[in-house]
PDB file of N, CA and C in Angstrom:
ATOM      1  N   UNK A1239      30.501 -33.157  -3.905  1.00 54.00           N
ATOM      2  CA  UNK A1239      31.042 -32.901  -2.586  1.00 54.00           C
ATOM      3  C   UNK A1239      30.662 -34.070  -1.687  1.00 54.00           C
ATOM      4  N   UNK A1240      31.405 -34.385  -0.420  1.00 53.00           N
ATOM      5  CA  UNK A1240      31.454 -35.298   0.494  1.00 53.00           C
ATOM      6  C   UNK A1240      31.470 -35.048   1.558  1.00 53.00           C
ATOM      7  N   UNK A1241      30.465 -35.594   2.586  1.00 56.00           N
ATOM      8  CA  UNK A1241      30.082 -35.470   3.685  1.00 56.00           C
ATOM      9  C   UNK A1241      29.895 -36.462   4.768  1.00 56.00           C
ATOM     10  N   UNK A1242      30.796 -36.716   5.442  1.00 60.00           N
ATOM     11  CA  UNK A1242      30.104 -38.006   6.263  1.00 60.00           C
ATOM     12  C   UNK A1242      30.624 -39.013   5.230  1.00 60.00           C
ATOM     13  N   UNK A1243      31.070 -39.085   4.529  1.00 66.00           N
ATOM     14  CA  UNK A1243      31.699 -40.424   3.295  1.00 66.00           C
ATOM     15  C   UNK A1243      30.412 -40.216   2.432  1.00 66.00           C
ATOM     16  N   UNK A1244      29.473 -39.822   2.065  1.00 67.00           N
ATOM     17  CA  UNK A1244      27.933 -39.955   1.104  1.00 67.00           C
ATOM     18  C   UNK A1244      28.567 -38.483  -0.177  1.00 67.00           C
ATOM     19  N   UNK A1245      27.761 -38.827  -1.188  1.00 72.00           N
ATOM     20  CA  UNK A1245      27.824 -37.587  -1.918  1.00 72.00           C
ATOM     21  C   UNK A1245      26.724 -36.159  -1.325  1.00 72.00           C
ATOM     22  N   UNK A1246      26.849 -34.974  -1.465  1.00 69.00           N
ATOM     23  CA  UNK A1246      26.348 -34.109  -0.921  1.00 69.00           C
ATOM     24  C   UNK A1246      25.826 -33.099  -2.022  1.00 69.00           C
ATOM     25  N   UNK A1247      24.604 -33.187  -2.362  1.00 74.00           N
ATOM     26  CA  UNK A1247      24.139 -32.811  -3.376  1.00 74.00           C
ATOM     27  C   UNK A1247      22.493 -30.911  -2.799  1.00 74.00           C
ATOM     28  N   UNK A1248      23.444 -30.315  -2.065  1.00 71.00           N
ATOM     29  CA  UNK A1248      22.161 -29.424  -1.729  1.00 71.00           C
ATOM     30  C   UNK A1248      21.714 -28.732  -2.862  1.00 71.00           C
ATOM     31  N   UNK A1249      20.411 -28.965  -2.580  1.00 76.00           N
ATOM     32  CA  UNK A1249      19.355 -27.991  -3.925  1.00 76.00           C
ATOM     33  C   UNK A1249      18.516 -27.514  -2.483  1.00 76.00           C
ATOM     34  N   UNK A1250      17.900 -26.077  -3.469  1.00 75.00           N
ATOM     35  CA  UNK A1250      16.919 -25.371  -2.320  1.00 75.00           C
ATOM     36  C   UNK A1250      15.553 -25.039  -3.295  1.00 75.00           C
ATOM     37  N   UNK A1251      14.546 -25.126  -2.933  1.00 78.00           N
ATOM     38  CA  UNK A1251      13.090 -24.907  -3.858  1.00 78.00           C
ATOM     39  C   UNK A1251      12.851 -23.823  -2.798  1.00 78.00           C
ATOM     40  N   UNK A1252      12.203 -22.886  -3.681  1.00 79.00           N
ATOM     41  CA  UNK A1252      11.751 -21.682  -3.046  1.00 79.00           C
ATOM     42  C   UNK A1252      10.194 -21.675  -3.653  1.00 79.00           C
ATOM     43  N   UNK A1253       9.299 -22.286  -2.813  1.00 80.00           N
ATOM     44  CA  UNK A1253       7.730 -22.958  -2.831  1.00 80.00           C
ATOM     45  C   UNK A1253       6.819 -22.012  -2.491  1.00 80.00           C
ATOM     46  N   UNK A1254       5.352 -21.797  -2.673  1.00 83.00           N
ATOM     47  CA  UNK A1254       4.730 -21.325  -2.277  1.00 83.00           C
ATOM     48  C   UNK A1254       3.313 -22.233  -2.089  1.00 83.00           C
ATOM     49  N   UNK A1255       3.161 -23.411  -2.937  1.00 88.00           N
ATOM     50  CA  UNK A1255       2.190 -23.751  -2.903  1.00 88.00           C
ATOM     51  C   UNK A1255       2.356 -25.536  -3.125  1.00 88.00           C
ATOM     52  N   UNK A1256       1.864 -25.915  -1.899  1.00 82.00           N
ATOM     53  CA  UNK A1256       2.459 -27.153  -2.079  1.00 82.00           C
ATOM     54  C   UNK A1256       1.749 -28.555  -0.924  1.00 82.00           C
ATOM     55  N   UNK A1257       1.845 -29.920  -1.606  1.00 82.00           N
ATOM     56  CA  UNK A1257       1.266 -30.828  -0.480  1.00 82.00           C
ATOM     57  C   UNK A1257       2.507 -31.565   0.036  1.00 82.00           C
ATOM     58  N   UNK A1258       2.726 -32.214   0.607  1.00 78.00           N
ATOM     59  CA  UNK A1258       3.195 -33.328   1.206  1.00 78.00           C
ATOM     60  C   UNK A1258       2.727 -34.866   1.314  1.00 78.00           C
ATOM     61  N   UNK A1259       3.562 -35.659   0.824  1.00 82.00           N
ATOM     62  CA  UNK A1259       3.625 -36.907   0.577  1.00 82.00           C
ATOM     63  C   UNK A1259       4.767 -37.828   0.841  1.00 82.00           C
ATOM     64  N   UNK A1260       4.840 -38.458   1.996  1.00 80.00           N
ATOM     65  CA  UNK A1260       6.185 -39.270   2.474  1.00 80.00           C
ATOM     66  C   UNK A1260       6.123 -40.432   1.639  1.00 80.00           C
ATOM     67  N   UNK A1261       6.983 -40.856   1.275  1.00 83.00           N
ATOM     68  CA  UNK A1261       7.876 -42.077   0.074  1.00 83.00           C
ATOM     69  C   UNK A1261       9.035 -42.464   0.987  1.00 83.00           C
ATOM     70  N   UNK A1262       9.011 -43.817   0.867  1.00 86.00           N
ATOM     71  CA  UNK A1262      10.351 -44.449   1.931  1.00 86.00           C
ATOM     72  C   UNK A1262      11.225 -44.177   0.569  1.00 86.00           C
ATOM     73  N   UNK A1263      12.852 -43.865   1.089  1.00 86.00           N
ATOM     74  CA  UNK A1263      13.459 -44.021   0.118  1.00 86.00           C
ATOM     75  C   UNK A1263      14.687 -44.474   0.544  1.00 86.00           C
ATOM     76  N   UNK A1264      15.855 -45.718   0.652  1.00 88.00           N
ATOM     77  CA  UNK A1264      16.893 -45.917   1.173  1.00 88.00           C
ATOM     78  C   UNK A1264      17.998 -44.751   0.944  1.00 88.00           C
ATOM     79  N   UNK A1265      17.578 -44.030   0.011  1.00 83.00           N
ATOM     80  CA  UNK A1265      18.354 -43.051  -0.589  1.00 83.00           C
ATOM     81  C   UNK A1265      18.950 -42.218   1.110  1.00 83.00           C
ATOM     82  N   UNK A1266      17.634 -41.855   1.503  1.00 80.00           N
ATOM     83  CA  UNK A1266      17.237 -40.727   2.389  1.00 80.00           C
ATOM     84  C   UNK A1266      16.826 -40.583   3.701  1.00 80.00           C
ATOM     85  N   UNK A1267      17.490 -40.130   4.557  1.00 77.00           N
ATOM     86  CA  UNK A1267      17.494 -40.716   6.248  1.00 77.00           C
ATOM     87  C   UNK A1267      16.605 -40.314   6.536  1.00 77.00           C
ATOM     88  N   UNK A1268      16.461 -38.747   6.273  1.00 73.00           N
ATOM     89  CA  UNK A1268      15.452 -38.203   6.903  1.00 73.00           C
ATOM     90  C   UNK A1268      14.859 -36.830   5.959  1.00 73.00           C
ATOM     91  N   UNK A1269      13.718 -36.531   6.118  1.00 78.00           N
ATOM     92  CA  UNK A1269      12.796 -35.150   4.891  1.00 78.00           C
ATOM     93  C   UNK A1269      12.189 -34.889   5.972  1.00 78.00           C
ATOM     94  N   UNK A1270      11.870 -33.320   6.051  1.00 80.00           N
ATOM     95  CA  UNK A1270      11.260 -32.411   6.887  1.00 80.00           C
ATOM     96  C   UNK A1270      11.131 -31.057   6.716  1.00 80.00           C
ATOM     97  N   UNK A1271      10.572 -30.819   7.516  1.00 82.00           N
ATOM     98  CA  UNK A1271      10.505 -28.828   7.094  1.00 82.00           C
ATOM     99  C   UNK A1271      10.623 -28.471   8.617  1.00 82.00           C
ATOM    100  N   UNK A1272      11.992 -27.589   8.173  1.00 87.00           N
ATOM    101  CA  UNK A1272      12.526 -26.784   9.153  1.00 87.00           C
ATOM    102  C   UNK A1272      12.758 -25.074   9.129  1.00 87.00           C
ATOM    103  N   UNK A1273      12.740 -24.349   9.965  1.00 88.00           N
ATOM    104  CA  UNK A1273      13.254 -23.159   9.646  1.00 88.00           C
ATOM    105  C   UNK A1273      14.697 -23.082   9.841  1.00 88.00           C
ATOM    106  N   UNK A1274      15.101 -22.185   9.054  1.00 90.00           N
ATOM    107  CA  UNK A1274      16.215 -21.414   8.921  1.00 90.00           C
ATOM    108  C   UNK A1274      17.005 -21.668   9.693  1.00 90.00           C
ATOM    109  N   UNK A1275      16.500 -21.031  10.897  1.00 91.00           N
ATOM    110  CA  UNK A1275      17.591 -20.855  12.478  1.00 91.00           C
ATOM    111  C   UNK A1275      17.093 -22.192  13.227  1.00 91.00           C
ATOM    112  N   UNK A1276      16.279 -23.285  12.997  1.00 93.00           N
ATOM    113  CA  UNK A1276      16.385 -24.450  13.525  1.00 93.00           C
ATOM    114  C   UNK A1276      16.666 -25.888  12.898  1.00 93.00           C
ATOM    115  N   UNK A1277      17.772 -25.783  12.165  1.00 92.00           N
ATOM    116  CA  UNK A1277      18.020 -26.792  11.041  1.00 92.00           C
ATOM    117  C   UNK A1277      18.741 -28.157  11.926  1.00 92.00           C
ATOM    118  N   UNK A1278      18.837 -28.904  11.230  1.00 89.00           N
ATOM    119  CA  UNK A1278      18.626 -30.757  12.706  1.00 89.00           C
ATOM    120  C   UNK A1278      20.334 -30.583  12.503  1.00 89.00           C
ATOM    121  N   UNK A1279      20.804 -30.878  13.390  1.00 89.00           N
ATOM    122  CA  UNK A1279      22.370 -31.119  13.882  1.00 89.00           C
ATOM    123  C   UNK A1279      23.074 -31.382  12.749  1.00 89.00           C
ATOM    124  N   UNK A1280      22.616 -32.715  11.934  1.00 85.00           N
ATOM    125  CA  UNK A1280      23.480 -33.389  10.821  1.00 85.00           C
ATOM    126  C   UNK A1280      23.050 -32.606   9.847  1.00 85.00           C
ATOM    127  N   UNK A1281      22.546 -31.538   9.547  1.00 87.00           N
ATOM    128  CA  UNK A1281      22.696 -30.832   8.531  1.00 87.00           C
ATOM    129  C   UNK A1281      24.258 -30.539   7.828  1.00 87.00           C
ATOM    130  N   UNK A1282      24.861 -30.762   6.668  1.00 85.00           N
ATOM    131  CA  UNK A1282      26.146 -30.700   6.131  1.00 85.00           C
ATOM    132  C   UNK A1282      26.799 -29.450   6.287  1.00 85.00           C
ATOM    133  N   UNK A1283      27.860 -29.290   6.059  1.00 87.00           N
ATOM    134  CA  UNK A1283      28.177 -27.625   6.162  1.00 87.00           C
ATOM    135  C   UNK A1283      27.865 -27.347   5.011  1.00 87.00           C
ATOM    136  N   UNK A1284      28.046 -28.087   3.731  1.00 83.00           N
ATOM    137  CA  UNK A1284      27.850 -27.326   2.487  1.00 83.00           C
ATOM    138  C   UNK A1284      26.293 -26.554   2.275  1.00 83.00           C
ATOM    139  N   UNK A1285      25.291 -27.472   3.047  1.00 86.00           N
ATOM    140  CA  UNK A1285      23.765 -27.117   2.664  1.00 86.00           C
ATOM    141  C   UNK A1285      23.539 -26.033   3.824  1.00 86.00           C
ATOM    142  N   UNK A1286      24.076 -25.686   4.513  1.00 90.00           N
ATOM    143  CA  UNK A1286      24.091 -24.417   5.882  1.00 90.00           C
ATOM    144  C   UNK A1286      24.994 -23.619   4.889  1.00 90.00           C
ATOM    145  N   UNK A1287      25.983 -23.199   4.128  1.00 88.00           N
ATOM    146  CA  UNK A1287      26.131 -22.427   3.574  1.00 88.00           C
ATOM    147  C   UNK A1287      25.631 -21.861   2.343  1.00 88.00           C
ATOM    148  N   UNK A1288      25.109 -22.974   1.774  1.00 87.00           N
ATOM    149  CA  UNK A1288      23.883 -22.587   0.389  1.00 87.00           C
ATOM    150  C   UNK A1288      22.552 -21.708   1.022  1.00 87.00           C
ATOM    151  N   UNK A1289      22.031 -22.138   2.443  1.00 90.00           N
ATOM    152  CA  UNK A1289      21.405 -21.528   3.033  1.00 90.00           C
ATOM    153  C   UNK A1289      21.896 -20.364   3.355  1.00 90.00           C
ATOM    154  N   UNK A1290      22.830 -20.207   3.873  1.00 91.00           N
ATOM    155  CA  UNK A1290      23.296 -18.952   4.407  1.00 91.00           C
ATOM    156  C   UNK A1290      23.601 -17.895   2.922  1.00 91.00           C
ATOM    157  N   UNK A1291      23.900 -18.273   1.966  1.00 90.00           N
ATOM    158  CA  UNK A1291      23.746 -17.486   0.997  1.00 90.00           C
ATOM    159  C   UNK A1291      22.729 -16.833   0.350  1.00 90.00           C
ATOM    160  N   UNK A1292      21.350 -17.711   0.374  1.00 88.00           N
ATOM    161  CA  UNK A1292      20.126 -17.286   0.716  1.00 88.00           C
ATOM    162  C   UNK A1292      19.436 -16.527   0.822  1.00 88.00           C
ATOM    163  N   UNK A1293      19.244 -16.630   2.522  1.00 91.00           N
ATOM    164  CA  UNK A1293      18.981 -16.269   3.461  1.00 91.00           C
ATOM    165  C   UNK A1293      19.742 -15.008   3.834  1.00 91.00           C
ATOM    166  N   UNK A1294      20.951 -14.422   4.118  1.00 91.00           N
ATOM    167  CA  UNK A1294      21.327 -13.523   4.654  1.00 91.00           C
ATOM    168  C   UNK A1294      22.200 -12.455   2.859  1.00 91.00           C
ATOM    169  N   UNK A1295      21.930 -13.272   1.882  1.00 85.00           N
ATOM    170  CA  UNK A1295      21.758 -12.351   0.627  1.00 85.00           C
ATOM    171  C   UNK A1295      23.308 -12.475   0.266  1.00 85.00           C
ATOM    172  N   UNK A1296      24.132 -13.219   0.972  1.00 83.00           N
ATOM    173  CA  UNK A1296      25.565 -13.031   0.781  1.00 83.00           C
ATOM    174  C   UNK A1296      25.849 -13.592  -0.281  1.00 83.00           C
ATOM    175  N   UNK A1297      27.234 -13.135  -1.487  1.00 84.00           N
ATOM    176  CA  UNK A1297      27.560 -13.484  -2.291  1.00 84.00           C
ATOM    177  C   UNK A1297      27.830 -15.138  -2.773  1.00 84.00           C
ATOM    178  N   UNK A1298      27.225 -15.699  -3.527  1.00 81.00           N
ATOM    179  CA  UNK A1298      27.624 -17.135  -4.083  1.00 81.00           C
ATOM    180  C   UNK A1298      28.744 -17.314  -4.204  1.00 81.00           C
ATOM    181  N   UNK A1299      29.393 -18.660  -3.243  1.00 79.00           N
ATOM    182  CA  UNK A1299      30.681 -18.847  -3.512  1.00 79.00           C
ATOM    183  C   UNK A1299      30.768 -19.956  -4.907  1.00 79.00           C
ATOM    184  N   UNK A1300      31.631 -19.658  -5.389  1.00 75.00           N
ATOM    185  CA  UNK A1300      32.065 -19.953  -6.724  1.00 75.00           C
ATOM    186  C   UNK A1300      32.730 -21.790  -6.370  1.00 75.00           C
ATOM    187  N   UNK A1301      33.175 -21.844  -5.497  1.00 70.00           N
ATOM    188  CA  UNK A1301      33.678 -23.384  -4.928  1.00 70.00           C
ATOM    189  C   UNK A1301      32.956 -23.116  -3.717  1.00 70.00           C
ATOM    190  N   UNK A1302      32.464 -24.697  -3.609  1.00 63.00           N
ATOM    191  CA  UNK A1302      31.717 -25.486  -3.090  1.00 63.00           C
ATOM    192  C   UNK A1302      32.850 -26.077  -1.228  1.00 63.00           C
TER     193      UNK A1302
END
């Protein structure tokens, strides 16, 4: 999928135990931890709906 012209690749880890370690990567604009209901503007629509499937338990859409 395509976003902004870039490929759009959302994955979600569901963590419990964990450190943090920043790595520059040209890959990657920006890494952070956000909640749910405060996700940063340029979030894609595709990764707000993987979330929203989630999060509010709704059925997996089959297309992306």
């Amino acid at each position: 999928m395509s976003y902004l012209g870039v490929n759009d690749y959302p994955i979600i880890y569901i963590i419990s135990n964990f450190s943090l370690e920043s790595v520059y990567s040209s890959e990657i604009e920006q890494s952070g931890w956000f909640s749910y209901d405060n996700l940063p503007q340029m979030t894609s629509p595709g990764t707000r709906r993987r979330l929203d499937e989630y999060f509010t338990k709704s059925p997996i859409a089959e297309s992306w």
